GROMACS .gro file of C-alpha atoms in nm:
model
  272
    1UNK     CA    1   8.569  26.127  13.418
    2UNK     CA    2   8.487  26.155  13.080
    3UNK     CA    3   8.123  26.423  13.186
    4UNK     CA    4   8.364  26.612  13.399
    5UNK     CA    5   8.658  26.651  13.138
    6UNK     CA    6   8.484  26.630  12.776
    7UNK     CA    7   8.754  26.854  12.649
    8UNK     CA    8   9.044  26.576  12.699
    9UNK     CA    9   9.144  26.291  12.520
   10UNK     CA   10   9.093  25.946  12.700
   11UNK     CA   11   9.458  25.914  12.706
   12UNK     CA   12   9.421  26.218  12.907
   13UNK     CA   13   9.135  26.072  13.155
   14UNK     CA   14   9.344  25.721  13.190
   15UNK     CA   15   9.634  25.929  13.329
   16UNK     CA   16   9.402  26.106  13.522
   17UNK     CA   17   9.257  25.806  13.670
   18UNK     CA   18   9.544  25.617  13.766
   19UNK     CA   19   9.664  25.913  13.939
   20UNK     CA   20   9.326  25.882  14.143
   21UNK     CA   21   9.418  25.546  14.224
   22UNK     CA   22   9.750  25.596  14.337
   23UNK     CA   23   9.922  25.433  14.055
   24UNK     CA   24  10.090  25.736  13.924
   25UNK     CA   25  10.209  26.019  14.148
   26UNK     CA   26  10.136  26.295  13.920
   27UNK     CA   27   9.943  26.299  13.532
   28UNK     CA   28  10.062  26.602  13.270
   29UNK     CA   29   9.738  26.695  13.061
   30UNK     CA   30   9.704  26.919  12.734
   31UNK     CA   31   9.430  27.104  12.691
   32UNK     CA   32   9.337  27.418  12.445
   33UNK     CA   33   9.521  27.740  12.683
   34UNK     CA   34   9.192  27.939  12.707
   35UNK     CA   35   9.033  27.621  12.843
   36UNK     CA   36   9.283  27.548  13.087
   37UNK     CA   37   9.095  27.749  13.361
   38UNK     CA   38   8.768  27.512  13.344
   39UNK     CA   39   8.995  27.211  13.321
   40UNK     CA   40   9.158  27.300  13.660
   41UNK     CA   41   8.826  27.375  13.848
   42UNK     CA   42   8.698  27.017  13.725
   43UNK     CA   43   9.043  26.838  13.890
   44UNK     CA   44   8.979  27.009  14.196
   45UNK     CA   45   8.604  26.905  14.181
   46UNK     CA   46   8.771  26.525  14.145
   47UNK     CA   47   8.948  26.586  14.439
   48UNK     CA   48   9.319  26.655  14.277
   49UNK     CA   49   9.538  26.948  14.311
   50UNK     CA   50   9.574  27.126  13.973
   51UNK     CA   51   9.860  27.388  13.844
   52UNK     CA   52   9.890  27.515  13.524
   53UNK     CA   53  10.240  27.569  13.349
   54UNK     CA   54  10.296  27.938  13.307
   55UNK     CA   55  10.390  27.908  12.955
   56UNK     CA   56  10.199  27.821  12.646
   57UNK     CA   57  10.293  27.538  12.382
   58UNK     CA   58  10.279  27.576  12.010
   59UNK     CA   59  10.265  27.219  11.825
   60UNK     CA   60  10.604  27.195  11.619
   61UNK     CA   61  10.546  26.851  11.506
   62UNK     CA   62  10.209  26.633  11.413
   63UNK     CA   63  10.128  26.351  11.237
   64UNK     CA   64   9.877  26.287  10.968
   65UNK     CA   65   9.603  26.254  11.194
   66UNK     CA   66   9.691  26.586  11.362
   67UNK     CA   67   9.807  26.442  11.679
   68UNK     CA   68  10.060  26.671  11.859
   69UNK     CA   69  10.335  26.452  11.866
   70UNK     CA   70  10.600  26.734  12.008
   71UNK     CA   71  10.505  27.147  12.056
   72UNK     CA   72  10.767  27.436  12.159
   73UNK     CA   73  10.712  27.694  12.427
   74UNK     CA   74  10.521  27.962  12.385
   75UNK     CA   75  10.431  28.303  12.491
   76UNK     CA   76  10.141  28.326  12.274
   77UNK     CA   77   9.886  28.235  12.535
   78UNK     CA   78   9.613  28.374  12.328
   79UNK     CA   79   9.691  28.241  11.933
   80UNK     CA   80   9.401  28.006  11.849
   81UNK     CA   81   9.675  27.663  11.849
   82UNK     CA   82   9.801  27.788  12.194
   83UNK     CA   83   9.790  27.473  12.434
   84UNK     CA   84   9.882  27.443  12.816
   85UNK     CA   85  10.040  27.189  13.012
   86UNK     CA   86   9.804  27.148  13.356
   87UNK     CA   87   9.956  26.879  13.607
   88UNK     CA   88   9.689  26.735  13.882
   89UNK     CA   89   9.809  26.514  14.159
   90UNK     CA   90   9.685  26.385  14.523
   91UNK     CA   91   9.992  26.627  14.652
   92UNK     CA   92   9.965  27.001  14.606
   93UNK     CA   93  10.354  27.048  14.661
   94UNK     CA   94  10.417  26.775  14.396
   95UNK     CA   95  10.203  26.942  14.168
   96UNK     CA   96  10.359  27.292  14.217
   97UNK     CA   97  10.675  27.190  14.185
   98UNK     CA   98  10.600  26.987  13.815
   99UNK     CA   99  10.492  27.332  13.703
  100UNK     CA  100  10.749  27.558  13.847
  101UNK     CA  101  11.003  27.294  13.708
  102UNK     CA  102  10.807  27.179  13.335
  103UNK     CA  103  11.143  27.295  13.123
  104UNK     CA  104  11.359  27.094  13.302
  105UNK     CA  105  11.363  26.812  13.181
  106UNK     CA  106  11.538  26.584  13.419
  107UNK     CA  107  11.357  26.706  13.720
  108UNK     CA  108  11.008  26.718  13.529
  109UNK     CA  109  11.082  26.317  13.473
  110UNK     CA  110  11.173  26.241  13.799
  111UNK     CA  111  10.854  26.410  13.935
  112UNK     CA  112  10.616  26.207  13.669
  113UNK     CA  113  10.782  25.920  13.800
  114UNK     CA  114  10.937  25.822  13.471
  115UNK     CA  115  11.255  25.583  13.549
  116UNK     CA  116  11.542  25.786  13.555
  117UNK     CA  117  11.694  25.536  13.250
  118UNK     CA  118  11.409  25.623  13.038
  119UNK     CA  119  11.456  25.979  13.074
  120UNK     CA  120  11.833  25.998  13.044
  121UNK     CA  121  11.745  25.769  12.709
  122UNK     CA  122  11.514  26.037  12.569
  123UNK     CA  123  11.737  26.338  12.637
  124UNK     CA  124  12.021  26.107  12.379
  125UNK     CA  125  11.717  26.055  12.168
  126UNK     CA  126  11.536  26.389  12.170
  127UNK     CA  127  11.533  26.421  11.774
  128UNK     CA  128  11.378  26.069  11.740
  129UNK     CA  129  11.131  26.205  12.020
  130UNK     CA  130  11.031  26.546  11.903
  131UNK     CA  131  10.934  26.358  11.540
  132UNK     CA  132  10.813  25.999  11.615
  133UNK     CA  133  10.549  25.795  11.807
  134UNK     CA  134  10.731  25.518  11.839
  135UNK     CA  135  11.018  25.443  12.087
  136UNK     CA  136  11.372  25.447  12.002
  137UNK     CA  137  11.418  25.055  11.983
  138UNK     CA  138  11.090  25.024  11.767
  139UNK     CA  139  11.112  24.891  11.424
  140UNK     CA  140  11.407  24.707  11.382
  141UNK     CA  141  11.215  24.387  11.204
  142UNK     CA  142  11.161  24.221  11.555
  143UNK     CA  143  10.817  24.176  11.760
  144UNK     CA  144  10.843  24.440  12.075
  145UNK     CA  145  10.653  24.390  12.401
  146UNK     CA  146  10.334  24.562  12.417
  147UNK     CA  147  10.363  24.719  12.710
  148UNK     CA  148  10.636  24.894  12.498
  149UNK     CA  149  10.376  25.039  12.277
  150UNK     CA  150  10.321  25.421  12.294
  151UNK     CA  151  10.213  25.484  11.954
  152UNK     CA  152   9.850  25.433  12.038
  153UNK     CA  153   9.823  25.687  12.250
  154UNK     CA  154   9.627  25.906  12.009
  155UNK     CA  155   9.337  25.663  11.998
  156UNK     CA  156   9.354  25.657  12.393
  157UNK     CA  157   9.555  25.328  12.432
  158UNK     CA  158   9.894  25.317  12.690
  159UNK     CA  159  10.011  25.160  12.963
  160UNK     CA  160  10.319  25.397  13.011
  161UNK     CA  161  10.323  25.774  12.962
  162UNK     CA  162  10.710  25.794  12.878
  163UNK     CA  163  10.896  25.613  12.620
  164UNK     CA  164  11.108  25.319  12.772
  165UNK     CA  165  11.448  25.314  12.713
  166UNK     CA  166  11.467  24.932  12.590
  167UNK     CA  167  11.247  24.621  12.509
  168UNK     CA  168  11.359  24.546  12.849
  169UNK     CA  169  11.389  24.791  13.090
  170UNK     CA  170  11.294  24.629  13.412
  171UNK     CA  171  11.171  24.987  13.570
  172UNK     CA  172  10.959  25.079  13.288
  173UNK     CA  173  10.774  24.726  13.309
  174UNK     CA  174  10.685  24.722  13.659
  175UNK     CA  175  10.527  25.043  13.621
  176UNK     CA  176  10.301  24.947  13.333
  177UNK     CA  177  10.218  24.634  13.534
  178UNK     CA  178  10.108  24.885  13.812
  179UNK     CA  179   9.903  25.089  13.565
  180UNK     CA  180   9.757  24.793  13.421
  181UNK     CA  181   9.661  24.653  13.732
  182UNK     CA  182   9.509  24.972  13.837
  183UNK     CA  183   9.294  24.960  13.532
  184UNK     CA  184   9.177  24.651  13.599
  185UNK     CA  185   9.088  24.718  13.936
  186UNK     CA  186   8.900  25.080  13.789
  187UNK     CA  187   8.753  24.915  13.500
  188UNK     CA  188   8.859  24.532  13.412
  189UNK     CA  189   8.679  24.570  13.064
  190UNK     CA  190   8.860  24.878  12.998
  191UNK     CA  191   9.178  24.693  13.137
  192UNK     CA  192   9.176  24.395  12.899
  193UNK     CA  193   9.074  24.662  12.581
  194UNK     CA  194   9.456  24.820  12.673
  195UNK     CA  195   9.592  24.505  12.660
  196UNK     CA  196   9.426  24.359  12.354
  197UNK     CA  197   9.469  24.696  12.176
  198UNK     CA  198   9.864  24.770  12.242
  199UNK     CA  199   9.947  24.384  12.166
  200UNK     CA  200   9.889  24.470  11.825
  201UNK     CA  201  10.073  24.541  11.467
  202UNK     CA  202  10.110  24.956  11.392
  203UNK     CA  203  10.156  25.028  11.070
  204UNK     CA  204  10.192  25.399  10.943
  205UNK     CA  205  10.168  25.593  10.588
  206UNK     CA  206  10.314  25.941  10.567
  207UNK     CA  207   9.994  26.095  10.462
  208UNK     CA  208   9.701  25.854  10.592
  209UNK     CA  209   9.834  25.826  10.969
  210UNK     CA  210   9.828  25.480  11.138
  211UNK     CA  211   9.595  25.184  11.112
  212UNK     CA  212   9.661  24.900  11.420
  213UNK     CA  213   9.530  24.492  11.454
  214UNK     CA  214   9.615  24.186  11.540
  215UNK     CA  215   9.842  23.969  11.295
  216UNK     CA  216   9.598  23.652  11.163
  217UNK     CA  217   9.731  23.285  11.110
  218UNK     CA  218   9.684  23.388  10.756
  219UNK     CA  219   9.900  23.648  10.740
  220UNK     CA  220   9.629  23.879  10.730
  221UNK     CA  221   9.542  24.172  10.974
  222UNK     CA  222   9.202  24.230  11.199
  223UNK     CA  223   9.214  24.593  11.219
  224UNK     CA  224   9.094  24.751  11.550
  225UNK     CA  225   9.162  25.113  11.499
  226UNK     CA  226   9.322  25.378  11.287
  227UNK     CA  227   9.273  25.704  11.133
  228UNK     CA  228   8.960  25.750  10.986
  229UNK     CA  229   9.179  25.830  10.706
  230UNK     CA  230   9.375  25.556  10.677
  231UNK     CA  231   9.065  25.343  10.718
  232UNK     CA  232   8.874  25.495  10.399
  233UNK     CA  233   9.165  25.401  10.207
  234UNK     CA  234   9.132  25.020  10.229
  235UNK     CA  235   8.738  25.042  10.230
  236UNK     CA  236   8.618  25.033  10.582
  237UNK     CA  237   8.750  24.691  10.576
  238UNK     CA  238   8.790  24.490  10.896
  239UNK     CA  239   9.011  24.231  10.785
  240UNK     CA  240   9.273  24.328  10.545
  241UNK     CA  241   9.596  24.143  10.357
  242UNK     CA  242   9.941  24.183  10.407
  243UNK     CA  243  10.191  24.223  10.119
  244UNK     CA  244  10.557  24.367  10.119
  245UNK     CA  245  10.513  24.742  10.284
  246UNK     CA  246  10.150  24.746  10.187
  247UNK     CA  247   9.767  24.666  10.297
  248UNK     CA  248   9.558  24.524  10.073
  249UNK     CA  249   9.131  24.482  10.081
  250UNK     CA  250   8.992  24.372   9.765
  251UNK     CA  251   8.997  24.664   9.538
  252UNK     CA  252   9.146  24.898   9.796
  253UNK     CA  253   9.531  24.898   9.882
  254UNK     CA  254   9.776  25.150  10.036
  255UNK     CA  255  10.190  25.067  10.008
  256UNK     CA  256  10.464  25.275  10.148
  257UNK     CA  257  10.403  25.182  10.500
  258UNK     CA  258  10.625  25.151  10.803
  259UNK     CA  259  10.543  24.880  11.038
  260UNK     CA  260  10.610  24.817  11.400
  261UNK     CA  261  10.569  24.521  11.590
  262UNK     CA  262  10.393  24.507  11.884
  263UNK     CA  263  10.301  24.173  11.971
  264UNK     CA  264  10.553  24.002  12.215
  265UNK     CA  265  10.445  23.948  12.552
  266UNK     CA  266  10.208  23.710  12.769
  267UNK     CA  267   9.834  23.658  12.718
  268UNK     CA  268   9.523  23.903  12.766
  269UNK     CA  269   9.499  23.749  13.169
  270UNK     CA  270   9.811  23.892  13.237
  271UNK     CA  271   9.932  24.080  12.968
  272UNK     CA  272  10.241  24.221  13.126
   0.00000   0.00000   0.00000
């Protein structure tokens, strides 16, 4: 996948390949608009149908690591930022229709197979949506499912490509089991990486991005990823302390941080 689409992100080829597999009905990918012609001749070559979205998208909102986290339509297919929507599925109706349909946003959900809760939720939400990573319910103090966790999806990391409408939305958590399943069937390594990765503490500065781990008996952090940004800023360290709305490792420390709690949930055999 990755040879025959270099230009998208993993979170990209991970929707594309549970699509493959039959765990998702239909995958939404971004790519640059003057590339979108190459991308679509590659999905055919996998074997999926491929439409673009007649319009272009111009990114309103992104966060300190320049992740597109919401764009506006455009009809500036040619302006260097311009970006299209391409859908691929195993159905060539199902992926017509997703196109013809992209700005609606109700029927657009339905056809990604997002639960009809969880898009009703983000319509009441859209503010919250167009601006932030993180769903609605996330950071009120308490630890969140991972499965829950979509604000790794610039490093490549998700189970679900909607935001649920609750901690517990039933719909929303059988089909991340079904994704994560499908993973582990395409690639178990790359399955238990999801899981270890989105079970995980996300912490964010306004300027530096996010930096993610796992929460130590210490109170510490192992970091697994971040911005390379955010990273520099505590020294490249692996392992860093905890204090009141900050990161600390040795000499190095950033403060003013949001944090988000990822780490409810079962273990890394069956993480959902």
């Amino acid at each position: 996948m990755r040879a025959a689409l270099p230009q998208l992100t993993q979170a990209a080829r991970v929707d594309l390949a549970l699509t493959l597999a039959g765990a998702k009905p239909l995958a939404r990918v971004s790519c640059a608009y003057r590339e979108a012609e190459s991308v679509i001749g590659a999905l055919r070559g996998l074997g999926l149908h491929a439409r673009r979205w007649e319009r272009a998208l111009r990114p309103a909102v992104a966060d300190a690591d320049d992740y597109v986290v919401s764009a506006v339509a455009s009809d500036e297919t040619a302006a260097p930022d311009a970006r299209a929507f391409v859908f691929a599925a195993r159905d060539g109706e199902l992926a017509e229709l997703a196109a013809r349909f992209t700005d609606n946003d109700v029927i657009a959900g339905r056809l990604l197979g997002y639960p009809d809760c969880c898009v009703q939720a983000y319509l009441a939400h859209r503010d919250h949506h167009h601006a932030r990573l993180e769903p609605a319910f996330a950071g009120d103090g308490g630890a969140q499912p991972y499965w829950t966790n979509t604000m790794l999806d610039v490093f490549g990391w998700h189970l679900l490509s909607h935001f649920p409408c609750r901690a517990d939305c039933a719909a929303s958590r059988a089909q991340a089991m079904r994704h994560w399943e499908a993973l582990c069937r395409l690639d178990p390594g790359f399955g238990l990486a999801t899981a270890r990765h989105l079970r995980s503490l996300v912490l964010r500065h306004p300027r530096l991005g996010l930096v993610y781990g796992q929460p130590l008996a210490d109170g510490g952090l192992r970091l697994l990823g971040g911005s390379a940004a955010f990273r520099a800023a505590l020294g490249g360290a692996e392992r860093v302390s905890r204090r009141p709305g900050g990161l600390a490792a040795g000499d190095f420390a950033v403060s003013g941080l949001e944090a988000f709690d990822f780490t409810a949930g079962s273990d890394d055999v069956h993480p959902v």
